[in-house]
């Protein structure tokens, strides 16, 4: 197990920790998918000196660094926590680490070609303000991508606008809500996709029961089933797929400025 400069908090995932690997991959797979999609679209700076994109709520910084490497462009990692931003600056020289509030980006109008924000919107008290800022800083024709847990799968039975049991979540959303919030913020060409378990994880669940429930239960009790501990270090991005939103574990909302 690799020692991490940033501690596990229950809210932020970090690389290199076996028991965190499942949650980490749910982020990494989407970052890699976006990098491939945007590289194919030749996404890049739209004005001299403009960053290709901003990773809003970048956390530990691994995703911003992955995007910077894949797109060969400058990437801004934006986060409010001072310790986290210090870690990003020290650990990922390809990323321009910026401390700032997600309700008021410290960026100029129309200064980036894309905004990505993974597993963030469920934490925000001022979601409308955040999405307005995403639109403000993005150039016309630029892209937005957000991901968030799919409420009907992540919190079965939880109705819309109810307080989630996860203490770090303000609200959780379904696919129609994600599409609606992006359209309401002024984005067009809105699409919602989903992150699903691949065949190997489905086979594991057929034998042992729902993976998320097993993982959460183990984390809460400190009792880790042997079959779960055996699985987690072996997980790879190939154990997930991106497809339709129905039944997905995470939703991926896409739009154009």
CSV table of N, CA, C and O in Angstrom, one decimal, residues 100-180:
chain,number,residue,atom,x,y,z
A,100,UNK,N,-9.6,28.2,-5.4
A,100,UNK,CA,-10.8,29.1,-5.7
A,100,UNK,C,-12.1,28.4,-5.3
A,100,UNK,O,-12.2,27.2,-5.2
A,101,UNK,N,-13.1,29.3,-5.1
A,101,UNK,CA,-14.4,28.8,-4.8
A,101,UNK,C,-15.1,28.4,-6.1
A,101,UNK,O,-15.1,29.1,-7.1
A,102,UNK,N,-15.8,27.3,-6.0
A,102,UNK,CA,-16.5,26.8,-7.2
A,102,UNK,C,-17.8,27.6,-7.6
A,102,UNK,O,-18.4,27.4,-8.6
A,103,UNK,N,-18.2,28.5,-6.7
A,103,UNK,CA,-19.3,29.4,-7.0
A,103,UNK,C,-18.8,30.7,-7.6
A,103,UNK,O,-19.6,31.6,-8.0
A,104,UNK,N,-17.5,30.9,-7.7
A,104,UNK,CA,-16.9,32.1,-8.3
A,104,UNK,C,-15.5,31.8,-8.7
A,104,UNK,O,-14.5,32.0,-8.1
A,105,UNK,N,-15.4,31.2,-9.9
A,105,UNK,CA,-14.1,30.8,-10.5
A,105,UNK,C,-13.1,32.0,-10.6
A,105,UNK,O,-13.6,33.1,-11.1
A,106,UNK,N,-11.9,31.9,-10.2
A,106,UNK,CA,-10.9,33.0,-10.4
A,106,UNK,C,-10.4,33.0,-11.8
A,106,UNK,O,-9.1,33.0,-12.0
A,107,UNK,N,-11.2,32.9,-12.8
A,107,UNK,CA,-10.9,32.9,-14.2
A,107,UNK,C,-11.7,33.9,-15.0
A,107,UNK,O,-12.8,34.2,-14.7
A,108,UNK,N,-11.1,34.3,-16.1
A,108,UNK,CA,-11.7,35.3,-17.0
A,108,UNK,C,-12.9,34.7,-17.8
A,108,UNK,O,-12.9,33.5,-18.0
A,109,UNK,N,-13.8,35.5,-18.2
A,109,UNK,CA,-14.8,35.0,-19.1
A,109,UNK,C,-14.2,34.4,-20.4
A,109,UNK,O,-13.2,34.9,-20.9
A,110,UNK,N,-14.9,33.3,-20.8
A,110,UNK,CA,-14.5,32.7,-22.1
A,110,UNK,C,-13.0,32.4,-22.2
A,110,UNK,O,-12.3,32.7,-23.2
A,111,UNK,N,-12.4,31.8,-21.1
A,111,UNK,CA,-11.0,31.6,-21.1
A,111,UNK,C,-10.5,30.2,-21.2
A,111,UNK,O,-9.3,29.9,-21.3
A,112,UNK,N,-11.5,29.2,-21.2
A,112,UNK,CA,-11.1,27.8,-21.3
A,112,UNK,C,-12.0,27.2,-22.3
A,112,UNK,O,-13.1,27.6,-22.6
A,113,UNK,N,-11.5,26.1,-22.9
A,113,UNK,CA,-12.2,25.4,-23.9
A,113,UNK,C,-13.1,24.3,-23.3
A,113,UNK,O,-14.0,23.8,-24.1
A,114,UNK,N,-12.9,23.9,-22.1
A,114,UNK,CA,-13.8,22.9,-21.5
A,114,UNK,C,-13.7,23.0,-20.0
A,114,UNK,O,-12.7,23.4,-19.4
A,115,UNK,N,-14.8,22.5,-19.4
A,115,UNK,CA,-14.8,22.4,-17.9
A,115,UNK,C,-15.2,20.9,-17.6
A,115,UNK,O,-16.1,20.4,-18.2
A,116,UNK,N,-14.4,20.3,-16.8
A,116,UNK,CA,-14.7,18.9,-16.3
A,116,UNK,C,-14.8,19.0,-14.8
A,116,UNK,O,-14.1,19.7,-14.2
A,117,UNK,N,-15.8,18.2,-14.3
A,117,UNK,CA,-16.0,18.3,-12.8
A,117,UNK,C,-16.7,16.9,-12.5
A,117,UNK,O,-17.8,16.7,-12.7
A,118,UNK,N,-15.8,16.0,-11.9
A,118,UNK,CA,-16.3,14.7,-11.7
A,118,UNK,C,-16.6,14.5,-10.2
A,118,UNK,O,-15.7,14.8,-9.3
A,119,UNK,N,-17.8,13.9,-9.9
A,119,UNK,CA,-18.2,13.6,-8.6
A,119,UNK,C,-18.1,14.8,-7.7
A,119,UNK,O,-17.6,14.7,-6.5
A,120,UNK,N,-18.6,15.9,-8.2
A,120,UNK,CA,-18.5,17.2,-7.4
A,120,UNK,C,-19.9,17.8,-7.2
A,120,UNK,O,-20.3,18.3,-6.1
A,121,UNK,N,-20.8,17.7,-8.2
A,121,UNK,CA,-22.1,18.5,-8.1
A,121,UNK,C,-22.9,18.0,-7.0
A,121,UNK,O,-23.7,18.8,-6.4
A,122,UNK,N,-22.8,16.8,-6.5
A,122,UNK,CA,-23.6,16.3,-5.4
A,122,UNK,C,-23.2,16.9,-4.1
A,122,UNK,O,-23.9,16.8,-3.1
A,123,UNK,N,-22.0,17.6,-4.1
A,123,UNK,CA,-21.5,18.2,-2.9
A,123,UNK,C,-21.8,19.7,-2.7
A,123,UNK,O,-21.5,20.3,-1.7
A,124,UNK,N,-22.4,20.3,-3.8
A,124,UNK,CA,-22.5,21.7,-3.8
A,124,UNK,C,-23.8,22.3,-3.3
A,124,UNK,O,-24.8,21.8,-3.6
A,125,UNK,N,-23.7,23.3,-2.5
A,125,UNK,CA,-24.8,24.0,-2.0
A,125,UNK,C,-25.4,25.0,-3.0
A,125,UNK,O,-26.6,25.2,-3.1
A,126,UNK,N,-24.5,25.6,-3.8
A,126,UNK,CA,-24.9,26.5,-4.9
A,126,UNK,C,-24.7,25.9,-6.2
A,126,UNK,O,-23.7,26.4,-6.9
A,127,UNK,N,-25.4,24.9,-6.6
A,127,UNK,CA,-25.2,24.2,-7.9
A,127,UNK,C,-25.5,25.1,-9.1
A,127,UNK,O,-24.8,25.1,-10.0
A,128,UNK,N,-26.5,25.9,-9.0
A,128,UNK,CA,-26.9,26.8,-10.1
A,128,UNK,C,-25.7,27.8,-10.3
A,128,UNK,O,-25.4,28.1,-11.4
A,129,UNK,N,-25.2,28.4,-9.2
A,129,UNK,CA,-24.0,29.3,-9.3
A,129,UNK,C,-22.8,28.6,-9.9
A,129,UNK,O,-22.1,29.2,-10.8
A,130,UNK,N,-22.6,27.4,-9.6
A,130,UNK,CA,-21.4,26.6,-10.1
A,130,UNK,C,-21.6,26.5,-11.6
A,130,UNK,O,-20.7,26.7,-12.4
A,131,UNK,N,-22.8,26.0,-12.1
A,131,UNK,CA,-23.0,25.8,-13.5
A,131,UNK,C,-23.0,27.1,-14.3
A,131,UNK,O,-22.5,27.1,-15.4
A,132,UNK,N,-23.4,28.2,-13.7
A,132,UNK,CA,-23.3,29.5,-14.3
A,132,UNK,C,-21.9,29.9,-14.5
A,132,UNK,O,-21.5,30.5,-15.6
A,133,UNK,N,-21.0,29.6,-13.5
A,133,UNK,CA,-19.6,29.9,-13.7
A,133,UNK,C,-19.0,29.0,-14.7
A,133,UNK,O,-18.1,29.5,-15.5
A,134,UNK,N,-19.4,27.8,-14.8
A,134,UNK,CA,-18.8,26.9,-15.8
A,134,UNK,C,-19.1,27.5,-17.2
A,134,UNK,O,-18.3,27.5,-18.1
A,135,UNK,N,-20.3,27.9,-17.4
A,135,UNK,CA,-20.7,28.5,-18.7
A,135,UNK,C,-19.9,29.8,-19.0
A,135,UNK,O,-19.5,30.1,-20.1
A,136,UNK,N,-19.8,30.6,-17.9
A,136,UNK,CA,-19.1,31.9,-18.1
A,136,UNK,C,-17.7,31.8,-18.6
A,136,UNK,O,-17.2,32.5,-19.4
A,137,UNK,N,-17.0,30.8,-18.0
A,137,UNK,CA,-15.5,30.7,-18.3
A,137,UNK,C,-15.2,29.9,-19.6
A,137,UNK,O,-14.1,30.0,-20.1
A,138,UNK,N,-16.2,29.3,-20.1
A,138,UNK,CA,-16.0,28.4,-21.3
A,138,UNK,C,-16.3,29.2,-22.6
A,138,UNK,O,-17.2,30.0,-22.7
A,139,UNK,N,-15.4,29.0,-23.6
A,139,UNK,CA,-15.6,29.7,-24.9
A,139,UNK,C,-16.8,29.2,-25.6
A,139,UNK,O,-17.2,28.0,-25.4
A,140,UNK,N,-17.5,30.0,-26.4
A,140,UNK,CA,-18.6,29.4,-27.2
A,140,UNK,C,-18.1,28.2,-28.0
A,140,UNK,O,-17.0,28.2,-28.6
A,141,UNK,N,-18.9,27.2,-28.0
A,141,UNK,CA,-18.5,25.9,-28.7
A,141,UNK,C,-17.7,25.0,-27.8
A,141,UNK,O,-17.4,23.9,-28.2
A,142,UNK,N,-17.3,25.5,-26.6
A,142,UNK,CA,-16.6,24.7,-25.6
A,142,UNK,C,-17.5,23.6,-25.0
A,142,UNK,O,-18.7,23.6,-25.1
A,143,UNK,N,-16.8,22.8,-24.2
A,143,UNK,CA,-17.5,21.6,-23.7
A,143,UNK,C,-17.6,21.6,-22.1
A,143,UNK,O,-16.8,22.2,-21.5
A,144,UNK,N,-18.6,21.0,-21.6
A,144,UNK,CA,-18.7,20.7,-20.2
A,144,UNK,C,-18.9,19.2,-20.0
A,144,UNK,O,-19.6,18.6,-20.8
A,145,UNK,N,-18.4,18.7,-18.9
A,145,UNK,CA,-18.6,17.3,-18.6
A,145,UNK,C,-18.6,17.2,-17.1
A,145,UNK,O,-17.7,17.6,-16.4
A,146,UNK,N,-19.7,16.6,-16.5
A,146,UNK,CA,-19.8,16.4,-15.1
A,146,UNK,C,-20.2,14.9,-14.9
A,146,UNK,O,-20.8,14.3,-15.7
A,147,UNK,N,-19.8,14.4,-13.8
A,147,UNK,CA,-20.2,13.1,-13.4
A,147,UNK,C,-20.7,13.1,-11.9
A,147,UNK,O,-20.3,14.0,-11.1
A,148,UNK,N,-21.6,12.2,-11.6
A,148,UNK,CA,-22.2,12.2,-10.3
A,148,UNK,C,-22.9,10.8,-10.0
A,148,UNK,O,-23.2,10.1,-11.0
A,149,UNK,N,-23.0,10.4,-8.8
A,149,UNK,CA,-23.6,9.1,-8.6
A,149,UNK,C,-25.1,9.1,-9.1
A,149,UNK,O,-25.8,10.1,-8.9
A,150,UNK,N,-25.5,8.0,-9.6
A,150,UNK,CA,-26.9,7.9,-10.1
A,150,UNK,C,-27.8,7.5,-8.9
A,150,UNK,O,-27.7,6.4,-8.4
A,151,UNK,N,-28.6,8.5,-8.5
A,151,UNK,CA,-29.3,8.3,-7.3
A,151,UNK,C,-30.2,7.0,-7.2
A,151,UNK,O,-30.1,6.4,-6.2
A,152,UNK,N,-30.9,6.7,-8.2
A,152,UNK,CA,-31.7,5.4,-8.1
A,152,UNK,C,-30.9,4.2,-7.9
A,152,UNK,O,-31.5,3.2,-7.3
A,153,UNK,N,-29.6,4.2,-8.3
A,153,UNK,CA,-28.8,3.0,-8.0
A,153,UNK,C,-28.0,3.2,-6.8
A,153,UNK,O,-27.8,2.3,-6.0
A,154,UNK,N,-27.4,4.4,-6.6
A,154,UNK,CA,-26.6,4.7,-5.4
A,154,UNK,C,-27.3,4.7,-4.1
A,154,UNK,O,-26.9,4.2,-3.1
A,155,UNK,N,-28.5,5.3,-4.1
A,155,UNK,CA,-29.4,5.4,-2.9
A,155,UNK,C,-30.8,5.0,-3.3
A,155,UNK,O,-31.7,5.8,-3.4
A,156,UNK,N,-31.0,3.7,-3.5
A,156,UNK,CA,-32.3,3.2,-3.9
A,156,UNK,C,-33.4,3.6,-2.9
A,156,UNK,O,-33.3,3.6,-1.7
A,157,UNK,N,-34.5,4.1,-3.5
A,157,UNK,CA,-35.6,4.6,-2.7
A,157,UNK,C,-35.6,6.0,-2.3
A,157,UNK,O,-36.6,6.6,-1.8
A,158,UNK,N,-34.4,6.7,-2.4
A,158,UNK,CA,-34.3,8.1,-2.0
A,158,UNK,C,-35.0,9.0,-3.1
A,158,UNK,O,-34.7,8.9,-4.2
A,159,UNK,N,-36.0,9.7,-2.7
A,159,UNK,CA,-36.7,10.6,-3.6
A,159,UNK,C,-35.9,11.8,-4.0
A,159,UNK,O,-34.9,12.2,-3.4
A,160,UNK,N,-36.3,12.4,-5.1
A,160,UNK,CA,-35.7,13.7,-5.5
A,160,UNK,C,-35.7,14.7,-4.4
A,160,UNK,O,-36.7,14.8,-3.7
A,161,UNK,N,-34.6,15.4,-4.3
A,161,UNK,CA,-34.4,16.5,-3.3
A,161,UNK,C,-34.4,16.1,-1.9
A,161,UNK,O,-34.3,17.0,-1.0
A,162,UNK,N,-34.4,14.9,-1.6
A,162,UNK,CA,-34.3,14.4,-0.2
A,162,UNK,C,-32.8,14.4,0.2
A,162,UNK,O,-31.9,14.3,-0.6
A,163,UNK,N,-32.6,14.6,1.5
A,163,UNK,CA,-31.2,14.6,2.0
A,163,UNK,C,-30.6,13.2,1.9
A,163,UNK,O,-31.1,12.3,2.5
A,164,UNK,N,-29.5,13.0,1.2
A,164,UNK,CA,-28.9,11.7,1.1
A,164,UNK,C,-28.3,11.3,2.5
A,164,UNK,O,-28.0,12.1,3.4
A,165,UNK,N,-28.2,9.9,2.6
A,165,UNK,CA,-27.6,9.4,3.9
A,165,UNK,C,-26.1,9.7,3.9
A,165,UNK,O,-25.5,9.8,5.0
A,166,UNK,N,-25.4,9.8,2.7
A,166,UNK,CA,-24.0,10.1,2.7
A,166,UNK,C,-23.8,11.5,3.2
A,166,UNK,O,-24.4,12.5,2.7
A,167,UNK,N,-23.1,11.7,4.3
A,167,UNK,CA,-23.0,13.0,5.0
A,167,UNK,C,-22.3,14.1,4.1
A,167,UNK,O,-22.4,15.2,4.4
A,168,UNK,N,-21.6,13.7,3.1
A,168,UNK,CA,-20.8,14.6,2.3
A,168,UNK,C,-21.7,15.1,1.1
A,168,UNK,O,-21.3,16.0,0.4
A,169,UNK,N,-22.8,14.5,0.9
A,169,UNK,CA,-23.7,14.8,-0.3
A,169,UNK,C,-24.8,15.8,0.1
A,169,UNK,O,-25.5,15.5,1.1
A,170,UNK,N,-25.0,16.8,-0.6
A,170,UNK,CA,-26.1,17.8,-0.4
A,170,UNK,C,-27.3,17.2,-1.1
A,170,UNK,O,-28.4,17.3,-0.5
A,171,UNK,N,-27.2,16.7,-2.3
A,171,UNK,CA,-28.3,16.2,-3.1
A,171,UNK,C,-27.7,15.2,-4.1
A,171,UNK,O,-26.6,15.4,-4.6
A,172,UNK,N,-28.5,14.2,-4.4
A,172,UNK,CA,-28.2,13.2,-5.5
A,172,UNK,C,-29.2,13.3,-6.6
A,172,UNK,O,-30.3,13.7,-6.3
A,173,UNK,N,-28.8,12.9,-7.8
A,173,UNK,CA,-29.6,13.2,-9.0
A,173,UNK,C,-29.8,11.9,-9.8
A,173,UNK,O,-29.0,11.0,-9.8
A,174,UNK,N,-30.9,12.0,-10.6
A,174,UNK,CA,-31.1,11.0,-11.7
A,174,UNK,C,-30.7,11.6,-13.0
A,174,UNK,O,-30.4,12.8,-13.1
A,175,UNK,N,-30.9,10.8,-14.1
A,175,UNK,CA,-30.4,11.3,-15.4
A,175,UNK,C,-31.2,12.5,-15.9
A,175,UNK,O,-30.6,13.4,-16.5
A,176,UNK,N,-32.5,12.5,-15.7
A,176,UNK,CA,-33.3,13.6,-16.2
A,176,UNK,C,-32.9,14.9,-15.5
A,176,UNK,O,-32.9,16.0,-16.1
A,177,UNK,N,-32.6,14.8,-14.2
A,177,UNK,CA,-32.2,16.0,-13.4
A,177,UNK,C,-30.8,16.5,-14.0
A,177,UNK,O,-30.6,17.7,-14.1
A,178,UNK,N,-29.9,15.6,-14.3
A,178,UNK,CA,-28.6,16.1,-14.8
A,178,UNK,C,-28.8,16.8,-16.1
A,178,UNK,O,-28.2,17.8,-16.4
A,179,UNK,N,-29.6,16.2,-17.0
A,179,UNK,CA,-29.8,16.8,-18.3
A,179,UNK,C,-30.5,18.2,-18.1
A,179,UNK,O,-30.1,19.2,-18.8
A,180,UNK,N,-31.5,18.2,-17.2
A,180,UNK,CA,-32.2,19.4,-17.0
A,180,UNK,C,-31.3,20.5,-16.4
A,180,UNK,O,-31.5,21.7,-16.8
